[in-house]
Each structure stands twice: as C-alpha cells, then as structure tokens.
Short mmCIF file of C-alpha atoms in Angstrom, two decimals:
data_model
loop_
_atom_site.label_atom_id
_atom_site.label_comp_id
_atom_site.label_asym_id
_atom_site.label_seq_id
_atom_site.Cartn_x
_atom_site.Cartn_y
_atom_site.Cartn_z
CA MET A 1 57.83 53.67 201.91
CA ALA A 2 59.70 55.67 204.54
CA LEU A 3 58.69 54.78 208.08
CA ILE A 4 58.88 58.31 209.48
CA GLY A 5 56.92 59.75 206.56
CA SER A 6 54.26 57.08 206.93
CA ILE A 7 53.89 57.79 210.65
CA LEU A 8 53.71 61.57 210.15
CA LYS A 9 51.19 61.26 207.32
CA GLY A 10 49.00 59.00 209.45
CA THR A 11 49.28 61.43 212.36
CA ALA A 12 48.32 64.35 210.12
CA LYS A 13 45.27 62.46 208.84
CA LEU A 14 44.02 61.49 212.31
CA GLY A 15 44.82 64.90 213.76
CA ASN A 16 43.02 66.66 210.94
CA GLN A 17 39.95 64.46 211.40
CA PHE A 18 39.99 65.17 215.14
CA GLU A 19 40.20 68.93 214.54
CA GLU A 20 37.28 68.80 212.12
CA LYS A 21 35.07 66.96 214.63
CA LYS A 22 35.72 69.49 217.39
CA ARG A 23 32.98 72.00 218.07
CA PHE A 24 33.74 75.20 216.17
CA ASP A 25 31.47 78.12 217.03
CA TYR A 26 31.53 81.47 218.82
CA SER A 27 31.02 79.83 222.25
CA LEU A 28 34.74 78.96 222.12
CA GLN A 29 35.45 82.67 222.38
CA THR A 30 33.45 82.98 225.59
CA LYS A 31 35.55 80.19 227.11
CA VAL A 32 38.78 81.87 225.94
CA LEU A 33 37.80 85.17 227.55
CA GLN A 34 36.88 83.44 230.80
CA LYS A 35 40.25 81.67 230.87
CA LEU A 36 42.11 84.91 230.22
CA LEU A 37 40.20 86.77 232.92
CA ASP A 38 40.67 83.97 235.44
CA LYS A 39 44.40 83.74 234.73
CA ALA A 40 44.93 87.52 235.05
CA LYS A 41 42.48 88.37 237.84
CA GLY A 42 45.32 88.73 240.36
CA THR A 43 47.37 91.14 238.22
CA ASP A 44 47.31 94.90 238.68
CA PHE A 45 45.30 95.20 235.48
CA GLY A 46 42.87 92.53 236.63
CA ARG A 47 42.32 94.20 239.99
CA THR A 48 41.97 97.65 238.41
CA TYR A 49 39.16 96.48 236.14
CA ASN A 50 37.57 93.99 238.56
CA PHE A 51 38.11 90.79 236.58
CA LYS A 52 36.61 88.77 239.46
CA GLU A 53 33.31 90.64 239.15
CA ILE A 54 33.28 90.24 235.37
CA LEU A 55 33.78 86.47 235.78
CA GLN A 56 30.80 86.28 238.14
CA SER A 57 28.59 88.25 235.77
CA THR A 58 25.81 86.56 233.81
CA SER A 59 27.05 88.43 230.73
CA PRO A 60 30.86 88.45 230.91
CA LEU A 61 31.35 89.55 227.30
CA HIS A 62 29.20 92.64 227.79
CA GLU A 63 30.69 93.47 231.20
CA PHE A 64 34.22 93.07 229.82
CA SER A 65 33.63 95.46 226.91
CA SER A 66 31.85 97.97 229.18
CA ALA A 67 34.51 98.01 231.90
CA ILE A 68 37.71 98.18 229.83
CA PRO A 69 38.47 100.88 227.25
CA ILE A 70 39.79 100.02 223.80
CA THR A 71 43.45 101.01 223.68
CA THR A 72 46.17 101.78 221.15
CA TYR A 73 49.80 100.79 221.61
CA GLU A 74 50.83 104.28 222.71
CA GLU A 75 48.14 104.43 225.39
CA PHE A 76 48.81 100.92 226.65
CA TYR A 77 52.58 101.47 226.65
CA GLU A 78 52.37 104.64 228.72
CA LYS A 79 50.09 103.22 231.38
CA TRP A 80 51.04 99.54 231.59
CA LEU A 81 53.89 98.34 229.39
CA THR A 82 56.47 100.72 230.85
CA ARG A 83 56.07 99.03 234.23
CA THR A 84 56.34 95.59 232.64
CA LEU A 85 59.51 96.62 230.80
CA GLN A 86 60.98 97.78 234.10
CA GLY A 87 60.72 94.23 235.40
CA GLU A 88 57.62 94.51 237.59
CA LYS A 89 55.71 91.29 238.18
CA ASP A 90 51.99 90.69 237.78
CA VAL A 91 51.24 93.92 235.95
CA ILE A 92 49.25 92.76 232.90
CA TRP A 93 49.91 89.00 233.09
CA PRO A 94 51.03 86.71 235.94
CA GLY A 95 54.77 86.73 236.64
CA ARG A 96 57.54 88.73 235.01
CA MET A 97 57.55 89.13 231.22
CA LYS A 98 60.79 87.58 229.93
CA TYR A 99 60.42 88.39 226.24
CA PHE A 100 59.30 91.30 224.07
CA ALA A 101 58.85 91.05 220.31
CA LEU A 102 59.93 94.07 218.28
CA SER A 103 57.10 94.70 215.87
CA SER A 104 58.54 95.71 212.51
CA GLY A 105 55.46 97.57 211.29
CA THR A 106 56.12 99.49 208.07
CA SER A 107 59.08 101.59 207.03
CA GLY A 108 59.41 104.69 209.17
CA SER A 109 57.48 103.34 212.14
CA PRO A 110 59.32 103.07 215.45
CA SER A 111 59.61 99.57 216.86
CA LYS A 112 56.90 98.52 219.27
CA ARG A 113 57.72 96.15 222.13
CA ILE A 114 54.98 93.53 222.30
CA PRO A 115 54.94 91.26 225.40
CA VAL A 116 55.42 87.54 224.76
CA SER A 117 54.51 85.22 227.66
CA GLU A 118 55.30 81.54 228.13
CA THR A 119 51.57 80.86 227.67
CA PHE A 120 51.72 82.64 224.30
CA ILE A 121 54.66 80.47 223.22
CA LYS A 122 52.84 77.26 224.17
CA ASN A 123 49.73 78.37 222.28
CA PHE A 124 51.85 79.25 219.25
CA GLN A 125 53.42 75.79 219.24
CA ARG A 126 50.00 74.15 219.46
CA VAL A 127 48.55 76.29 216.65
CA SER A 128 51.59 75.64 214.46
CA LEU A 129 51.04 71.91 214.92
CA THR A 130 47.36 72.14 213.95
CA GLN A 131 48.37 74.16 210.89
CA MET A 132 50.77 71.38 209.89
CA LEU A 133 47.87 68.94 210.16
CA THR A 134 46.14 70.81 207.33
CA LEU A 135 48.78 69.41 204.95
CA HIS A 136 46.52 66.38 204.76
CA ASP A 137 44.03 68.56 202.84
CA TYR A 138 46.54 68.91 199.99
CA GLY A 139 46.81 65.14 199.41
CA MET A 140 50.59 64.94 199.82
CA GLU A 141 52.53 61.76 199.19
CA THR A 142 54.04 59.93 202.18
CA ASP A 143 57.64 61.00 201.50
CA PHE A 144 56.62 64.71 201.56
CA TYR A 145 56.28 64.49 205.35
CA GLU A 146 60.01 63.90 205.68
CA LYS A 147 60.99 67.06 203.78
CA SER A 148 62.24 70.25 205.45
CA LEU A 149 60.57 73.58 206.19
CA LEU A 150 62.50 76.73 205.21
CA ILE A 151 61.53 79.77 207.28
CA ILE A 152 62.57 83.12 205.80
CA GLY A 153 62.29 85.25 208.93
CA GLY A 154 64.10 87.87 210.94
CA SER A 155 67.19 87.29 213.02
CA SER A 156 66.83 84.83 215.89
CA GLN A 157 69.55 86.74 217.73
CA LEU A 158 67.92 88.29 220.80
CA LYS A 159 69.21 91.37 222.59
CA ASP A 160 69.69 90.94 226.33
CA MET A 161 68.19 93.97 228.09
CA GLU A 162 69.09 92.60 231.58
CA LEU A 163 65.47 92.47 232.77
CA TYR A 164 64.17 90.86 229.57
CA LYS A 165 65.18 89.82 226.06
CA GLU A 166 63.88 91.46 222.91
CA GLY A 167 64.04 90.78 219.19
CA ASP A 168 62.09 89.44 216.24
CA LEU A 169 59.21 87.15 217.24
CA SER A 170 60.70 84.42 215.05
CA GLY A 171 63.88 84.68 217.14
CA ILE A 172 61.98 84.26 220.40
CA LEU A 173 60.10 81.26 219.03
CA ALA A 174 63.22 79.74 217.45
CA GLY A 175 64.67 79.15 220.91
CA LYS A 176 61.54 77.23 221.86
CA ILE A 177 61.37 74.85 218.89
CA PRO A 178 60.87 71.23 220.07
CA PHE A 179 64.01 69.15 219.56
CA TRP A 180 62.23 66.71 217.23
CA PHE A 181 61.19 69.56 214.91
CA SER A 182 64.63 71.16 214.66
CA LYS A 183 65.66 68.36 212.29
CA PHE A 184 63.12 69.56 209.74
CA SER A 185 63.53 73.32 210.27
CA LYS A 186 65.87 75.34 208.03
CA PRO A 187 68.04 77.39 207.68
CA GLY A 188 69.17 76.26 211.15
CA LYS A 189 70.26 78.16 214.24
CA THR A 190 73.59 79.47 212.92
CA ILE A 191 72.13 81.14 209.82
CA SER A 192 68.96 82.24 211.62
CA ARG A 193 71.01 84.18 214.15
CA LEU A 194 72.70 86.33 211.48
CA PRO A 195 71.49 89.93 211.97
CA ASN A 196 72.43 91.12 208.47
CA TRP A 197 70.02 90.23 205.65
CA GLU A 198 72.66 90.11 202.90
CA MET A 199 74.79 87.72 205.00
CA LYS A 200 71.76 85.55 205.73
CA LEU A 201 70.74 85.50 202.06
CA GLY A 202 74.26 84.46 201.03
CA ALA A 203 74.38 81.70 203.63
CA ILE A 204 70.97 80.31 202.57
CA VAL A 205 72.03 80.28 198.92
CA LYS A 206 75.28 78.49 199.81
CA GLU A 207 73.50 75.77 201.81
CA ALA A 208 70.51 75.39 199.48
CA PRO A 209 71.82 72.33 197.54
CA LYS A 210 72.19 70.40 200.82
CA TRP A 211 68.52 70.75 201.72
CA ASN A 212 65.37 69.03 200.50
CA ILE A 213 62.70 71.67 201.07
CA GLY A 214 59.00 70.82 201.00
CA ILE A 215 57.57 74.02 202.54
CA ILE A 216 58.69 77.66 202.44
CA SER A 217 57.37 80.28 204.84
CA GLY A 218 57.93 84.04 204.74
CA VAL A 219 56.96 87.48 203.44
CA PRO A 220 56.63 87.36 199.61
CA ALA A 221 59.26 89.99 198.75
CA TRP A 222 61.99 88.20 200.71
CA VAL A 223 60.99 84.71 199.56
CA GLU A 224 61.09 85.91 195.96
CA MET A 225 64.58 87.33 196.52
CA VAL A 226 65.83 84.05 198.03
CA LEU A 227 64.44 81.92 195.20
CA LYS A 228 65.81 84.22 192.49
CA SER A 229 69.26 84.24 194.12
CA ILE A 230 69.37 80.44 194.27
CA ILE A 231 68.20 80.06 190.67
CA LYS A 232 70.75 82.61 189.43
CA THR A 233 73.66 81.22 191.46
CA TYR A 234 73.21 77.64 190.28
CA ASN A 235 71.96 78.50 186.76
CA LEU A 236 68.62 76.71 187.25
CA ASN A 237 65.46 76.83 185.16
CA SER A 238 63.31 76.87 188.29
CA ILE A 239 63.63 76.32 192.02
CA HIS A 240 62.27 72.80 191.53
CA ASP A 241 65.52 71.85 189.81
CA ILE A 242 67.14 71.95 193.24
CA TRP A 243 64.08 71.36 195.49
CA PRO A 244 61.84 68.94 193.56
CA SER A 245 59.69 68.25 196.64
CA LEU A 246 58.64 71.90 197.22
CA LYS A 247 54.85 71.79 197.42
CA VAL A 248 53.65 74.51 199.84
CA TYR A 249 54.34 78.22 200.29
CA ALA A 250 52.94 79.62 203.58
CA HIS A 251 52.76 83.38 203.22
CA GLY A 252 51.45 86.38 205.15
CA GLY A 253 52.05 90.01 206.04
CA VAL A 254 50.93 91.47 202.69
CA ALA A 255 48.50 90.60 199.92
CA ILE A 256 49.97 87.82 197.78
CA ASP A 257 48.31 88.79 194.45
CA PRO A 258 50.88 91.44 193.35
CA TYR A 259 53.72 88.93 193.90
CA LYS A 260 52.06 85.76 192.63
CA PRO A 261 52.78 86.13 188.87
CA GLU A 262 56.52 86.57 189.49
CA LEU A 263 56.63 83.75 192.03
CA MET A 264 54.88 81.37 189.65
CA LYS A 265 57.70 81.94 187.13
CA LEU A 266 60.19 80.67 189.72
CA PHE A 267 58.34 77.37 190.23
CA GLY A 268 58.69 74.44 187.89
CA GLN A 269 55.55 72.67 189.10
CA GLU A 270 52.39 73.34 191.11
CA VAL A 271 52.87 74.89 194.55
CA PHE A 272 50.01 75.39 197.01
CA PHE A 273 49.75 78.90 198.49
CA GLN A 274 48.60 78.87 202.12
CA GLU A 275 47.86 82.25 203.69
CA THR A 276 48.56 82.83 207.38
CA TYR A 277 47.76 85.68 209.75
CA LEU A 278 50.60 85.77 212.25
CA ALA A 279 51.41 89.01 214.08
CA SER A 280 53.68 89.85 217.00
CA GLU A 281 50.51 89.97 219.09
CA GLY A 282 49.37 86.46 218.24
CA TYR A 283 48.59 83.77 215.70
CA PHE A 284 45.13 84.77 214.49
CA ALA A 285 44.20 82.69 211.44
CA TYR A 286 45.36 80.42 208.64
CA GLN A 287 43.98 79.06 205.40
CA LYS A 288 42.42 75.63 205.76
CA GLY A 289 43.07 74.08 202.37
CA GLY A 290 44.25 75.73 199.17
CA ASN A 291 40.79 76.25 197.65
CA ARG A 292 39.42 78.33 200.53
CA LYS A 293 38.78 82.05 199.93
CA GLY A 294 39.68 83.10 203.45
CA MET A 295 41.61 82.12 206.56
CA ARG A 296 39.91 80.36 209.45
CA LEU A 297 39.92 82.53 212.56
CA LEU A 298 41.54 80.65 215.44
CA LEU A 299 38.87 80.78 218.12
CA ASN A 300 40.73 78.74 220.73
CA SER A 301 44.31 80.03 220.56
CA GLY A 302 44.53 82.23 223.65
CA VAL A 303 43.14 85.32 221.87
CA TYR A 304 39.74 86.93 222.43
CA PHE A 305 38.58 88.87 219.35
CA GLU A 306 36.34 91.91 219.01
CA PHE A 307 35.39 93.79 215.86
CA ILE A 308 34.78 97.51 215.25
CA PRO A 309 32.97 98.37 211.99
CA PHE A 310 35.46 100.44 210.01
CA ASP A 311 33.22 103.35 209.10
CA ARG A 312 32.73 107.07 209.77
CA ASN A 313 30.75 106.39 212.93
CA ASN A 314 33.75 104.73 214.60
CA PHE A 315 36.81 106.31 212.92
CA ASP A 316 37.65 109.83 211.76
CA GLU A 317 39.23 110.78 208.43
CA THR A 318 42.74 110.04 209.73
CA GLY A 319 41.86 106.56 210.99
CA LYS A 320 41.73 107.62 214.64
CA LEU A 321 39.23 105.76 216.82
CA ARG A 322 36.28 107.87 217.95
CA PRO A 323 35.52 107.88 221.73
CA GLU A 324 32.01 106.52 221.14
CA ALA A 325 33.20 103.57 219.01
CA VAL A 326 31.66 100.20 219.89
CA ALA A 327 33.33 96.82 219.35
CA LEU A 328 31.19 93.78 218.52
CA PRO A 329 31.69 90.19 219.75
CA LEU A 330 32.06 87.42 217.20
CA HIS A 331 28.41 86.37 217.15
CA GLU A 332 27.30 89.86 216.01
CA VAL A 333 29.53 90.25 212.94
CA LYS A 334 28.33 90.13 209.31
CA GLU A 335 29.90 89.03 206.06
CA GLY A 336 31.21 91.66 203.66
CA VAL A 337 31.83 94.37 206.29
CA ASP A 338 35.28 95.76 207.06
CA TYR A 339 36.14 95.54 210.76
CA ALA A 340 39.06 96.92 212.75
CA LEU A 341 40.42 94.07 214.86
CA VAL A 342 40.64 94.32 218.66
CA VAL A 343 42.37 91.57 220.66
CA SER A 344 42.89 90.51 224.25
CA THR A 345 45.71 87.99 224.55
CA CYS A 346 47.46 85.51 226.79
CA SER A 347 50.41 87.90 226.93
CA GLY A 348 48.43 90.57 228.74
CA LEU A 349 47.24 92.82 225.93
CA TRP A 350 43.71 93.93 226.77
CA ARG A 351 41.24 95.30 224.19
CA TYR A 352 44.22 96.23 222.04
CA LEU A 353 43.57 97.83 218.65
CA ILE A 354 45.83 95.88 216.28
CA GLY A 355 45.58 98.33 213.38
CA ASP A 356 44.48 95.79 210.77
CA THR A 357 41.10 95.67 209.09
CA ILE A 358 39.53 92.34 208.16
CA ARG A 359 36.40 91.10 206.41
CA PHE A 360 34.50 87.85 206.97
CA THR A 361 34.17 85.73 203.84
CA SER A 362 32.25 82.98 205.66
CA LEU A 363 30.41 82.97 208.98
CA LEU A 364 29.89 79.22 208.75
CA ASP A 365 33.61 78.58 209.22
CA TYR A 366 34.49 82.07 210.54
CA GLU A 367 36.86 82.69 207.67
CA ILE A 368 38.41 86.11 207.15
CA ARG A 369 40.74 88.00 204.87
CA ILE A 370 42.86 91.04 205.67
CA THR A 371 41.66 94.17 203.85
CA GLY A 372 44.14 96.81 205.06
CA ARG A 373 45.25 99.05 207.92
CA ILE A 374 43.15 101.63 209.75
CA THR A 375 45.74 104.32 209.01
CA HIS A 376 46.66 103.08 205.53
CA PHE A 377 43.87 104.43 203.35
CA LEU A 378 43.43 107.46 201.13
CA SER A 379 40.56 109.78 201.98
CA ILE A 380 41.53 113.36 201.27
CA CYS A 381 37.98 114.36 200.30
CA GLY A 382 35.76 111.38 201.11
CA GLU A 383 37.01 108.80 198.58
CA HIS A 384 37.85 106.20 201.29
CA LEU A 385 40.25 104.09 199.26
CA SER A 386 41.29 101.09 201.34
CA VAL A 387 44.45 99.05 200.80
CA ASP A 388 42.16 96.29 199.53
CA ASN A 389 40.81 98.72 196.89
CA MET A 390 44.35 99.78 196.01
CA ASN A 391 45.58 96.20 195.66
CA LYS A 392 42.71 95.34 193.32
CA GLY A 393 43.18 98.49 191.26
CA ILE A 394 46.91 97.90 190.87
CA GLN A 395 46.40 94.22 190.03
CA GLN A 396 43.75 94.87 187.38
CA THR A 397 45.79 97.70 185.87
CA ALA A 398 48.89 95.49 185.69
CA GLU A 399 46.95 92.62 184.09
CA LYS A 400 45.47 94.85 181.38
CA LEU A 401 48.86 96.35 180.56
CA GLY A 402 50.66 93.01 180.75
CA ILE A 403 53.11 94.24 183.38
CA HIS A 404 54.10 93.22 186.91
CA ILE A 405 53.72 95.71 189.82
CA PRO A 406 54.77 93.94 193.03
CA GLU A 407 55.47 97.13 195.01
CA TYR A 408 53.71 100.48 195.27
CA THR A 409 52.96 103.35 197.58
CA ALA A 410 50.74 106.43 197.40
CA HIS A 411 50.03 109.70 199.15
CA ALA A 412 47.55 112.56 198.97
CA VAL A 413 48.52 115.92 197.45
CA LYS A 414 46.76 119.06 198.70
CA ASN A 415 48.78 121.92 197.20
CA GLY A 416 46.88 123.36 194.26
CA LYS A 417 44.71 120.58 192.85
CA ILE A 418 43.64 117.78 195.21
CA ARG A 419 44.87 114.44 193.89
CA HIS A 420 46.68 111.18 194.62
CA HIS A 421 50.28 110.54 193.66
CA TRP A 422 51.28 106.92 193.09
CA TYR A 423 54.76 105.40 192.97
CA LEU A 424 54.66 102.02 191.20
CA GLY A 425 57.49 99.50 191.00
CA THR A 426 57.80 97.69 187.67
CA ASP A 427 60.49 96.39 185.32
CA LYS A 428 58.53 97.21 182.15
CA ILE A 429 58.84 100.42 180.15
CA VAL A 430 55.36 101.93 179.90
CA SER A 431 53.92 105.44 179.94
CA ASP A 432 53.24 107.07 183.31
CA GLN A 433 50.19 108.77 181.81
CA GLU A 434 48.82 105.53 180.35
CA VAL A 435 49.13 103.75 183.71
CA ALA A 436 47.57 106.70 185.58
CA LEU A 437 44.58 106.78 183.21
CA LEU A 438 43.91 103.04 183.48
CA LEU A 439 44.45 102.95 187.27
CA ASP A 440 41.98 105.81 187.67
CA GLN A 441 39.39 103.94 185.62
CA GLU A 442 39.84 100.72 187.59
CA LEU A 443 39.58 102.48 190.96
CA GLN A 444 36.34 104.17 189.88
CA LYS A 445 34.89 100.73 189.07
CA ILE A 446 35.98 99.34 192.44
CA ASN A 447 35.00 102.20 194.77
CA ASP A 448 31.81 104.26 194.33
CA ASP A 449 33.00 106.99 196.72
CA TYR A 450 36.15 107.43 194.66
CA ALA A 451 34.13 107.59 191.44
CA SER A 452 31.87 110.25 192.98
CA VAL A 453 34.60 112.60 194.22
CA ARG A 454 36.51 112.22 190.94
CA LYS A 455 33.58 114.00 189.24
CA HIS A 456 33.74 116.97 191.58
CA THR A 457 36.65 117.59 193.98
CA LEU A 458 39.40 115.06 193.27
CA ASP A 459 41.67 115.63 190.29
CA LYS A 460 43.04 112.77 188.17
CA PRO A 461 45.94 110.88 189.80
CA THR A 462 49.58 111.14 188.81
CA VAL A 463 51.91 108.16 188.58
CA THR A 464 55.67 107.83 188.88
CA LEU A 465 57.03 104.50 187.59
CA LEU A 466 60.20 103.22 189.24
CA PRO A 467 62.33 100.06 189.08
CA LYS A 468 60.98 97.77 191.79
CA GLU A 469 64.49 97.57 193.29
CA TYR A 470 64.04 101.16 194.52
CA PHE A 471 61.54 99.93 197.12
CA ILE A 472 63.94 97.27 198.39
CA ASP A 473 66.83 99.73 198.41
CA PHE A 474 64.80 102.17 200.49
CA LEU A 475 64.10 99.47 203.07
CA ALA A 476 67.81 98.61 203.08
CA ARG A 477 68.65 102.25 203.80
CA LYS A 478 66.27 102.07 206.78
CA GLY A 479 67.86 98.83 208.02
CA LYS A 480 64.62 96.96 207.37
CA LEU A 481 65.58 94.16 205.00
CA GLY A 482 64.21 90.68 205.56
CA GLY A 483 61.98 89.33 208.31
CA GLN A 484 58.46 90.73 208.51
CA ASN A 485 59.37 94.15 207.06
CA LYS A 486 57.23 95.47 204.24
CA PHE A 487 56.81 98.73 202.35
CA PRO A 488 54.00 101.10 203.45
CA ARG A 489 51.16 101.27 200.94
CA VAL A 490 50.19 104.78 202.09
CA MET A 491 52.92 107.25 202.99
CA LYS A 492 52.70 109.29 206.18
CA PRO A 493 54.15 112.85 205.95
CA GLU A 494 57.42 112.00 207.70
CA GLN A 495 57.83 108.85 205.57
CA LEU A 496 57.10 110.83 202.41
CA GLU A 497 59.91 113.29 203.12
CA GLU A 498 62.38 110.42 203.59
CA TRP A 499 61.10 108.76 200.41
CA LYS A 500 61.45 111.94 198.35
CA SER A 501 64.93 112.52 199.75
CA PHE A 502 65.86 108.95 198.84
CA LEU A 503 64.60 109.43 195.28
CA GLY A 504 66.55 112.69 195.02
#
C-alpha cells in the first residue's frame, strides 16, 4: 500500500466528513454578502452605493438589492471596468487588479475582460480542494490518490498589458498552483503554455504514454478529440489501454448528454462523470457524488447569488432584462423554475448578470443544473424554446434514429414562412426530412408553447445535416479551438452570416 496514497485517501475521507458536518443553509449567503461589503466598503463602488449603511441595516440583503442596479457586462465595463483596466486602485475591489480573464463565450462573441483578484484565486484553490475531497464518495482504491490529473484547458501563456496581465482563466490559475500539486497536474507548464491548439494536442498525445492519469477535466468536445487522437496514434482499443487508472471525468461548459455516447465508446471501463460549474466570474457549483441529479451550489466561496425568474415579466423576447425585473435571494427560490443568475463576487463584480439560466433540482442541498443562456433561446412567435428544451429534443431524436448528434445550432427564419432552421452535426447518413419530422414531434412533447404555435403561426422546421467536423472547423477558422470555447446553440444574425459564408 503506497504511503502517499494512503495519506491522501485518509485526508479525503476526514475532509469529506468535515464538509458534510458543516452547516449548509442560506444563512451562509448572508455572511458572504456581509464579508464582500465590508471588504469593499472603502472602494469607489462601495462609497457610491453606501456599503457602510447597508452593513448597518437590519435587512442587508434587501438594502443591497434596492440600492444597486443589476448590470450587464457592457454597462459595468463602461462605468467601472475601464477605470480598473487603466490601473486605478480601489475602484471595485481593494487594491489594483493584476489579472483579467478573457471570457471565451461562444463563437462570434468579443472577449470580455473579467477581473480576477488575489482573493478570488485563494477561494478557487480552497473550492478545488473541497471538490477533490468528494472523490471519497466514489469509493476509490488507495493507489488512485497517487494518479495524475489531466486538465484540457486554454493556454496558460498570459499577455503582459503593462498595467495587468490577461489570458485564459486556467492560465492565471496555473501560475498559482501549489508546489505540492504540480507533481500531479498534467500536461505540465511547458505544454500548457502553448497558444496553438494543434500544437498542444500533438504534445499531449506524444507525452501520453509517460503519464498515469486518474482524472480528466475539460470541455467535452476537446476531451473527446484528445482521447481519440491518443487511441488512434497508439492503435488502442480504448483509452484505458494506456491509462488503466482513469476513473473520473470532470466536465462543464456544455450539456454532457450529446457527447456521452461517443465518450463511452472511448472508455474501456466505468468512468464517473462529475459536472462542474466554473466560469471566468467564479466557481459556482459542482456535483457531489456521481448519482446526484444536480450540482451543489457553493454558498461559501466568495460569491453572493441572486436569482431572476426567467419569464416574460422580467425579460423581453430578445432576452433583454426589463427595468422592473426583481432578483430573489436564495431563501425565496423554488424547485423547477428557470432563473437567470446574478452574482456579486470577491473580484468586484456587483449584481452582475452572468447570462446563464439555472434550475434548482433540490432545495434541501441547494443543487442546480444549467438550463441555458438568456440570449440563447428560440422565440420568434412565443414558442420559448430554451437550450435545455433543444438539448432534450436533439438527444431523444438521436436515440430514436440510432445516431449521434454531438453538435448543433439553430436560428429563426422570418422571410416568407416563420420557422426554425437547424444545423445538426452527425456522421450517419440519414434523411434531413426524417430528422426534421422527428425533431418537431419531440419538441412538441417537451414544450407546450412550441406545440401551440406549431398549430397556428410556426411552420415545420427545416434541418441541414452536416459532418460534425464542420463545427470544429468553424471554431478553428475563428481561432477558438480548445480551452473553454464552445459552439453557439442559437445563432445571432452576425454569427449566422459568418456561418453561412463558411458553409459556402
């Protein structure tokens, strides 16, 4: 029995038991908000919105939401982030912001510069450690705790902007990895710094036989590409021929269901899928055990959460927030309702509208799942198809036809008949019309609004089937291979023109 593995397994067990015994309720969020307000009360933002008075209030949560407007990135950038980027101190968070994470978003979106404070980095390290403690839930053998973690992320090479450094969040965090953890982390600093995805992929494949990987982390499309490249290069039956100890895949960024069938073919034995919710703005949630339906919201990780019901009262048909929209604190949410997520963070983002929608699957453990984006839904005439609806419709259509559809995108068509046009990525030869008919039927079962408008104003959808490589090639053309990049599920007009041009 390996000494290090035994020690780490024992630590994981004790740490996991300690985490479970800690009080876990919405009162933690009140404490988080108070800490954030106290820390930032001397900043320009804190003085502008009277953080000291909010702290002295008998109802700080209510006073906070009443005093400070909900903001989008564009609004916050214009009024506050520009000054921070110019090197001013104490604008939104104490001191000068040394790092900014470039948020990849979806293809066609300009990069956003998200502030990353030293406090954020410390909180991220702590949350990452507690996530590692959950490995005890999977009943791993002692020697598993000595295996390596392969992170398929963006380049760790940061760009020096004189007043600050910017780059992929994984790059910022890579420079802060504790020395004891670097032994277990792959692909290592040299490969991680490579800015070109093809070069990085080649280097990972070359080094793969030297590693003993137990955990893989990354966006599904890029992880799938890495595993397939290794299997093909070394003529393997499965990835377990070279990494027999691989037991956990930590994924996030997109829904895993469209990718899962293909990934399962690459594994030679059981692998636990652990979902995580990590954004450039913070580490928000992770799955606590492989049999859980949702991810546990991290109530004590330096982020204060608020929730706006994603409905017509709070958002217009384009996904734009209405002026009268009201955000709810954690103790007022309900299960089964889609909410737009609003965060205030230990990097100085205040009442910031993330753009994601989530749904609570359990209020007992405050578990959530991501259901889509506030601007990524189809509602040309009141059908209100969310990304969650689309994912389910695509998955059920693929299962009934016995095909695999890992990538797709859609847009609304208004010229002539009103309809949806879908582009689906698959390797199987099937009829466009057959897929369109079945997808339409599945969506009508899933969404009552869609079923209603299909009887009156919305024409039947059209489908264009493409090799799934087209979606990857389009991202490559945009310089968005690897890292946290993913294909947009709903095309904006400017993206659609680029996509059509690409398809010729």
